[in-house]
Coordinates of C-alpha atoms (C1' of nucleotides) in Angstrom, one line a residue:
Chain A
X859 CA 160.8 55.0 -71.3
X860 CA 157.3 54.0 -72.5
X861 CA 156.9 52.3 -69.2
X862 CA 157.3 55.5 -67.0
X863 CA 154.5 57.1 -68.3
X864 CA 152.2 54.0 -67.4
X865 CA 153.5 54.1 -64.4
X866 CA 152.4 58.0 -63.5
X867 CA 149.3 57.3 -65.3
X868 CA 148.8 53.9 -62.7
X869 CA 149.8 56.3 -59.9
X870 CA 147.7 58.9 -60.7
X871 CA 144.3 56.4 -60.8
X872 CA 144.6 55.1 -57.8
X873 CA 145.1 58.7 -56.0
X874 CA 148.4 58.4 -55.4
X875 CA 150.8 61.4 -56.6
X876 CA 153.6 59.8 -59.3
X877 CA 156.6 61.6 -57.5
X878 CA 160.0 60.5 -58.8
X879 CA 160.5 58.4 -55.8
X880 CA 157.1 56.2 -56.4
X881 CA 158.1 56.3 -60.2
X882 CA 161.8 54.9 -59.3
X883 CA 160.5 52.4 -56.7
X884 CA 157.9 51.0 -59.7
X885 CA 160.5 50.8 -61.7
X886 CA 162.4 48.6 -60.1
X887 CA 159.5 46.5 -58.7
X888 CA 157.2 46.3 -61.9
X889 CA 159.4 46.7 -65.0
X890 CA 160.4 43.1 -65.0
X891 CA 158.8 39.8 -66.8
X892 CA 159.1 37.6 -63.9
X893 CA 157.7 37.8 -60.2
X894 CA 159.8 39.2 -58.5
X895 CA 159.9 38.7 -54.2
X896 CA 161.2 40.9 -51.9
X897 CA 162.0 42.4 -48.4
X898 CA 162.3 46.3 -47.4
X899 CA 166.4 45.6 -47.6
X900 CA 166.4 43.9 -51.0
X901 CA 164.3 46.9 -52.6
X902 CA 166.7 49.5 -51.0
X903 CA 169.4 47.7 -52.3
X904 CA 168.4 47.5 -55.6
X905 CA 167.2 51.2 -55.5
X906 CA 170.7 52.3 -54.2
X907 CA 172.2 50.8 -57.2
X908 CA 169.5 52.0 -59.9
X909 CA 168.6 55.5 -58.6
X910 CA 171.3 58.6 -58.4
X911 CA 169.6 60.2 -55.7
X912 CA 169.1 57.9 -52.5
X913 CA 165.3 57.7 -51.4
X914 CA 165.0 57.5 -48.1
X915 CA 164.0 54.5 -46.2
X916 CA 161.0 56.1 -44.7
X917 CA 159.8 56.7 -48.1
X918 CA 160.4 52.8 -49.0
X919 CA 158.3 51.8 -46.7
X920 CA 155.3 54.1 -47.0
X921 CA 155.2 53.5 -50.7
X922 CA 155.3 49.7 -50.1
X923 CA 152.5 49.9 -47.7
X924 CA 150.8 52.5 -50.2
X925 CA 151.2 49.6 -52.9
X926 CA 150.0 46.8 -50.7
X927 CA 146.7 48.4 -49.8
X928 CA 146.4 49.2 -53.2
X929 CA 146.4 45.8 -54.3
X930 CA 149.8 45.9 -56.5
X931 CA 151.7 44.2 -53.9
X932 CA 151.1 41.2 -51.4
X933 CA 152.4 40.4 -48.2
X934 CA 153.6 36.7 -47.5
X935 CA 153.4 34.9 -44.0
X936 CA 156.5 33.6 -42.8
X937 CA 158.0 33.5 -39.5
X938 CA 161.3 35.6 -40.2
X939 CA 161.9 39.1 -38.6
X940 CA 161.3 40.4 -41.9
X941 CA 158.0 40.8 -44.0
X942 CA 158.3 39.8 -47.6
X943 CA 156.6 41.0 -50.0
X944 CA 155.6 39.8 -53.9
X945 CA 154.6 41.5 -57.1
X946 CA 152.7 38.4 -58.1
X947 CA 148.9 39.6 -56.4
X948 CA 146.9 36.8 -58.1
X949 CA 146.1 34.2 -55.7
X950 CA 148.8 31.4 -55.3
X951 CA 151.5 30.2 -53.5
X952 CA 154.8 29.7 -52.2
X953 CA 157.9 27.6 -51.5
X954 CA 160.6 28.8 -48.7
X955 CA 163.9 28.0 -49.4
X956 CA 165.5 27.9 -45.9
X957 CA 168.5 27.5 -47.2
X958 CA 169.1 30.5 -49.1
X959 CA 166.1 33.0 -47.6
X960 CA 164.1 32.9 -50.7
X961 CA 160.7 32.6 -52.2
X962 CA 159.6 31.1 -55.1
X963 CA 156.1 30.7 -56.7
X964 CA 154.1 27.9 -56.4
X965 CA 151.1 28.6 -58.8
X966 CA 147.9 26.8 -58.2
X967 CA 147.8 24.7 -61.1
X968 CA 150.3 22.6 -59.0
X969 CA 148.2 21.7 -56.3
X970 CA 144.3 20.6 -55.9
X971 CA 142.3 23.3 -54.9
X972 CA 142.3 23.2 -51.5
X973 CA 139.1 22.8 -49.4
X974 CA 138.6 23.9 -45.4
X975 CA 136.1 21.4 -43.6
X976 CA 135.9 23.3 -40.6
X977 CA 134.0 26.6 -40.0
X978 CA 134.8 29.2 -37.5
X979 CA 131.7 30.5 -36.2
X980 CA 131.1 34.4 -36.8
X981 CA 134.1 34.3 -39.0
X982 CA 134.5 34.1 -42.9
X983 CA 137.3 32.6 -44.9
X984 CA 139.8 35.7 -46.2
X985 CA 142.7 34.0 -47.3
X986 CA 144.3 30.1 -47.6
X987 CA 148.1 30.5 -47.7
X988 CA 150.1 27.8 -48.1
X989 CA 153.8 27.5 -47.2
X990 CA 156.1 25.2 -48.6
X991 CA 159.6 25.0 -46.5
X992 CA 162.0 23.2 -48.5
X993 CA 166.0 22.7 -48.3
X994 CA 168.7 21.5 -49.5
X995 CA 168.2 18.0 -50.8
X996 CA 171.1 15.5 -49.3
Chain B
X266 CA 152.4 17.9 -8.4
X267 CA 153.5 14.7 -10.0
X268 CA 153.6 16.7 -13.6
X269 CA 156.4 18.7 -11.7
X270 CA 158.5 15.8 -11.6
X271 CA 157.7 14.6 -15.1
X272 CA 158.5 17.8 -16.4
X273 CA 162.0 17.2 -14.6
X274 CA 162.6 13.9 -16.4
X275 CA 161.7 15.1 -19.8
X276 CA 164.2 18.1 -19.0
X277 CA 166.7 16.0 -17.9
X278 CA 166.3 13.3 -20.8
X279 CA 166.6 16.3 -23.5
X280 CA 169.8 17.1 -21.7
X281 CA 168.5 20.7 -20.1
X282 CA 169.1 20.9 -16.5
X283 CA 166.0 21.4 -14.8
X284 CA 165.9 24.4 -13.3
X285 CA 163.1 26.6 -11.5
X286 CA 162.5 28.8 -14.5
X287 CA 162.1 25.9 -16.9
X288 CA 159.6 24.0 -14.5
X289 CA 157.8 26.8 -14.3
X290 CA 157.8 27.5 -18.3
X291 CA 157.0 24.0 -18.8
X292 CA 154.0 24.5 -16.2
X293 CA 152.3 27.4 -18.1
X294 CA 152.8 25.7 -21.3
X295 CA 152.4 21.7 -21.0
X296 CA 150.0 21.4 -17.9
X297 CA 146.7 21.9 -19.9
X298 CA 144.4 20.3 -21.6
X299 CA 144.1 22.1 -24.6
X300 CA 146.5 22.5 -27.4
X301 CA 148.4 26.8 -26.6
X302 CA 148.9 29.4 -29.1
X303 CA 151.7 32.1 -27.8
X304 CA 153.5 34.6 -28.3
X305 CA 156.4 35.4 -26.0
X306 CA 154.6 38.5 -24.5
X307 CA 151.9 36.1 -23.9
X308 CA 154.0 33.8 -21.9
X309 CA 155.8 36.3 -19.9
X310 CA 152.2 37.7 -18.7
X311 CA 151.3 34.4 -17.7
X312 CA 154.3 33.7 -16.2
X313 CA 154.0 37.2 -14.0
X314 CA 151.0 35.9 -12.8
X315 CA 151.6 32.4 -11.7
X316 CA 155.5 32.7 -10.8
X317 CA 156.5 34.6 -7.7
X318 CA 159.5 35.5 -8.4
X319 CA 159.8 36.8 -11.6
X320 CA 161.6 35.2 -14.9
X321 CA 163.8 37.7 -16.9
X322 CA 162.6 37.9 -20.6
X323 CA 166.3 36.8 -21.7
X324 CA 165.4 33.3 -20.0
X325 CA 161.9 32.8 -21.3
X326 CA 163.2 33.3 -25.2
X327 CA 166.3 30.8 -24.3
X328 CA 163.8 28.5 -22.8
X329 CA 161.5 28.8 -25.3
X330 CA 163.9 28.5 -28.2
X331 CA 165.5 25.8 -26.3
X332 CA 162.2 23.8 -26.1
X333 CA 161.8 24.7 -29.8
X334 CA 165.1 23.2 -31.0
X335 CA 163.7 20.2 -29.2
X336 CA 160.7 19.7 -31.0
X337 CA 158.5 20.7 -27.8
X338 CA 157.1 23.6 -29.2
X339 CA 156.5 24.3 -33.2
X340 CA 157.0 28.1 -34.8
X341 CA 154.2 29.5 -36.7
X342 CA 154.6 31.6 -40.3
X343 CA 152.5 34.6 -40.1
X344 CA 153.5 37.7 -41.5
X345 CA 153.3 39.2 -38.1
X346 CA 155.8 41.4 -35.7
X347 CA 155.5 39.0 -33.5
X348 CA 157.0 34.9 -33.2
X349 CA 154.3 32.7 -32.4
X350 CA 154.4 29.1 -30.9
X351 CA 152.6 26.2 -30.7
X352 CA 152.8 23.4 -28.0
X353 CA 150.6 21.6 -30.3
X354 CA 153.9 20.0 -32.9
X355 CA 152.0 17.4 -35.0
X356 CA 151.9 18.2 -38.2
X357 CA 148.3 20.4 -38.6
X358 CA 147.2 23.8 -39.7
X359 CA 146.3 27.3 -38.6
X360 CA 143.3 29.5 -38.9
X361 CA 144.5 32.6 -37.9
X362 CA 141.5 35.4 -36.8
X363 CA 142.9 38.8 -37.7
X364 CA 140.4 40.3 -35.8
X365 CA 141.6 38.8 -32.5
X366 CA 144.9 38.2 -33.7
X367 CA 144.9 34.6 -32.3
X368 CA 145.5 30.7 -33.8
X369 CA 142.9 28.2 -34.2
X370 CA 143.9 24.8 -34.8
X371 CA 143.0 23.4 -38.0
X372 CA 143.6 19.8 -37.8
X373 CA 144.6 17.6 -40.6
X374 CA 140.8 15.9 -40.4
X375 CA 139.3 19.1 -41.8
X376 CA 141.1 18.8 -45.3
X377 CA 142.2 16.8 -47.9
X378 CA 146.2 15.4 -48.6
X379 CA 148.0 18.0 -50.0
X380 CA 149.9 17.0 -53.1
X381 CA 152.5 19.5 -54.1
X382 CA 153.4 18.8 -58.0
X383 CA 155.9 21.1 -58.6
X384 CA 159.3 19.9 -57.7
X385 CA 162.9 22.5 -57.0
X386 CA 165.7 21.0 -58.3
X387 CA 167.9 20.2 -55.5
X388 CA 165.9 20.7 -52.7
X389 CA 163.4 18.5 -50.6
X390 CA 160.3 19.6 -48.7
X391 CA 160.6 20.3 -45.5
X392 CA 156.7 21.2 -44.4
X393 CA 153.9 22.1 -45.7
X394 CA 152.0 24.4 -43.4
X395 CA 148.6 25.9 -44.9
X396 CA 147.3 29.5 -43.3
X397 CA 143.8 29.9 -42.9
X398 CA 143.3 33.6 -42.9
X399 CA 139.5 34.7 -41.2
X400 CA 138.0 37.9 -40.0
X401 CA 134.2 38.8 -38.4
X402 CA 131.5 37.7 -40.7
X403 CA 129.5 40.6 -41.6
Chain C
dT467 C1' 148.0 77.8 -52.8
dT468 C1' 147.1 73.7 -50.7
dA469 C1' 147.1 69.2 -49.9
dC470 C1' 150.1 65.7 -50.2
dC471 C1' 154.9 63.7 -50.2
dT472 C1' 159.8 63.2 -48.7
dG473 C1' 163.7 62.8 -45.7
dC474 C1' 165.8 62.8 -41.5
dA475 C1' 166.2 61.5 -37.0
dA476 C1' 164.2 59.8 -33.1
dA477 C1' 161.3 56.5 -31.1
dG478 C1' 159.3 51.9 -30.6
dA479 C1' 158.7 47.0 -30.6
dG480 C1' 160.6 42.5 -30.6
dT481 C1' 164.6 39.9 -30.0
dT482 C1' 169.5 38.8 -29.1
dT483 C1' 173.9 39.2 -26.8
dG484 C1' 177.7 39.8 -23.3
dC485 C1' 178.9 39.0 -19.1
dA486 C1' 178.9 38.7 -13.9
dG487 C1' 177.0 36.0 -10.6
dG488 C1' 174.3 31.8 -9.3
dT489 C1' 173.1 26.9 -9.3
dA490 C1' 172.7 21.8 -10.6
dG491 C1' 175.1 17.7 -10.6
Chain D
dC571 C1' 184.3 22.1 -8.8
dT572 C1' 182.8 22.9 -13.3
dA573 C1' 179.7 23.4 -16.8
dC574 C1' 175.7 25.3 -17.5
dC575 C1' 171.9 28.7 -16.6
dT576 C1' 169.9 33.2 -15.2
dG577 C1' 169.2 38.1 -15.1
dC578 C1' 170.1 42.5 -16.3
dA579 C1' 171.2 46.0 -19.4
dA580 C1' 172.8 47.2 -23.6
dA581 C1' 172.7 46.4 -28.3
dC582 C1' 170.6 45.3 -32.7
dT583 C1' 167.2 44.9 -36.4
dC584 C1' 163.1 46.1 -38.5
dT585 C1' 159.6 49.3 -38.7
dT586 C1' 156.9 53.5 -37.6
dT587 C1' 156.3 58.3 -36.4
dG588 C1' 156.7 63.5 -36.0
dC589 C1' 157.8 67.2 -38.3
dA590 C1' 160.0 70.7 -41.2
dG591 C1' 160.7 71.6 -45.8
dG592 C1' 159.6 70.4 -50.7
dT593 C1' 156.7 69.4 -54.7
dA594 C1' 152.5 68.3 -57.7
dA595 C1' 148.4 70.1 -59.4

DNA sequence: TTACCTGCAAAGAGTTTGCAGGTAG
DNA sequence: CTACCTGCAAACTCTTTGCAGGTAA
């Protein structure tokens, strides 16, 4: 209950109007103590099963995309149709598990920072990503 | 002329028959120099250009997916709409401008080993692929 | 009241599939 | 001759868009 109220108060500072639907869909991304990675389907899922009323996916996907540019959400790069996203927005990485379609944090502290001896001219550095694919082991 | 005929071996050897369409694939993407970024769209432009007769879309993603599943061409992870490939399969990294929306090679050289110290139980790495995200300086 | 938000359905992009006809060996 | 390959269109999945009606401030 507490948490709802930070949550319209979050909304509301970064311009963006705490309807219910933006107040269920934080919720189910943010109330948790882990990191929690996800596609569009996964979220709808979990929505469908949390929230009486269905919100519709049109609305999913704008509030996702409002998030993201916001800064509470990241996108991750991997080649799948899908885009996933992550509720962990401090810079780190990931693992792929092929096997089972999921992510998994890699933090930083797990690998030397990582330095890029080659410049692009005209261009500046945004992001370094990396990708770990792993699988099943045998 | 005489990469015609080597194209047709290394076909043949992989067990795919060699037809017109995969000569000609193999022409736009293994007759250069330089190392290709693509995206199937890509292809299928060049391929109306150089190719009289046209290839159907359904028989450049066979042929490309073939040529993947052989190890001829390497996928790359962005979070994009799009798939794209590589004819360049040792193991190296991206740059990729998000202004042009194109890959740079970033070759192994240009950073240090990457040590991954975080281990999943039951699984093994697969790849490590690192991401170089850059955009117009200024 | 007004600007913003939601939900639906339709549209759009990229990719895959089913199948009839064609071709390599 | 037979297995494999191609081309077309339809189907599918994920995502975006247009718009009428709803809601927050």
């Amino acid at each position: 209950m507490r948490n709802i109220s930070q949550f319209t108060e979050k909304l509301r500072l970064s311009g963006l109007r705490p309807t219910k639907q933006r107040i269920s869909i934080c919720e189910a991304l943010f109330d948790r103590n882990d990191t929690f990675h996800f596609t569009i389907n996964d979220l709808t899922k979990i929505l469908k099963r949390k929230v009486n009323k269905k919100i519709s996916i049109a609305t999913v996907y704008n509030t996702v995309h409002a998030f993201k540019n916001k800064g509470y959400l990241k996108q991750i790069s991997i080649n799948s149709d899908k885009s996933y996203f992550d509720t962990n927005v401090s810079e780190h990485h990931h693992f792929f598990d092929e096997d089972m379609n999921k992510l998994i944090d890699l933090e930083n502290e797990y690998l030397d920072k990582i330095k890029i001896k080659k410049k692009i001219p005209g261009k500046k550095i945004k992001s370094v990503e990396v990708l770990v694919k792993v699988v099943n082991n045998k």
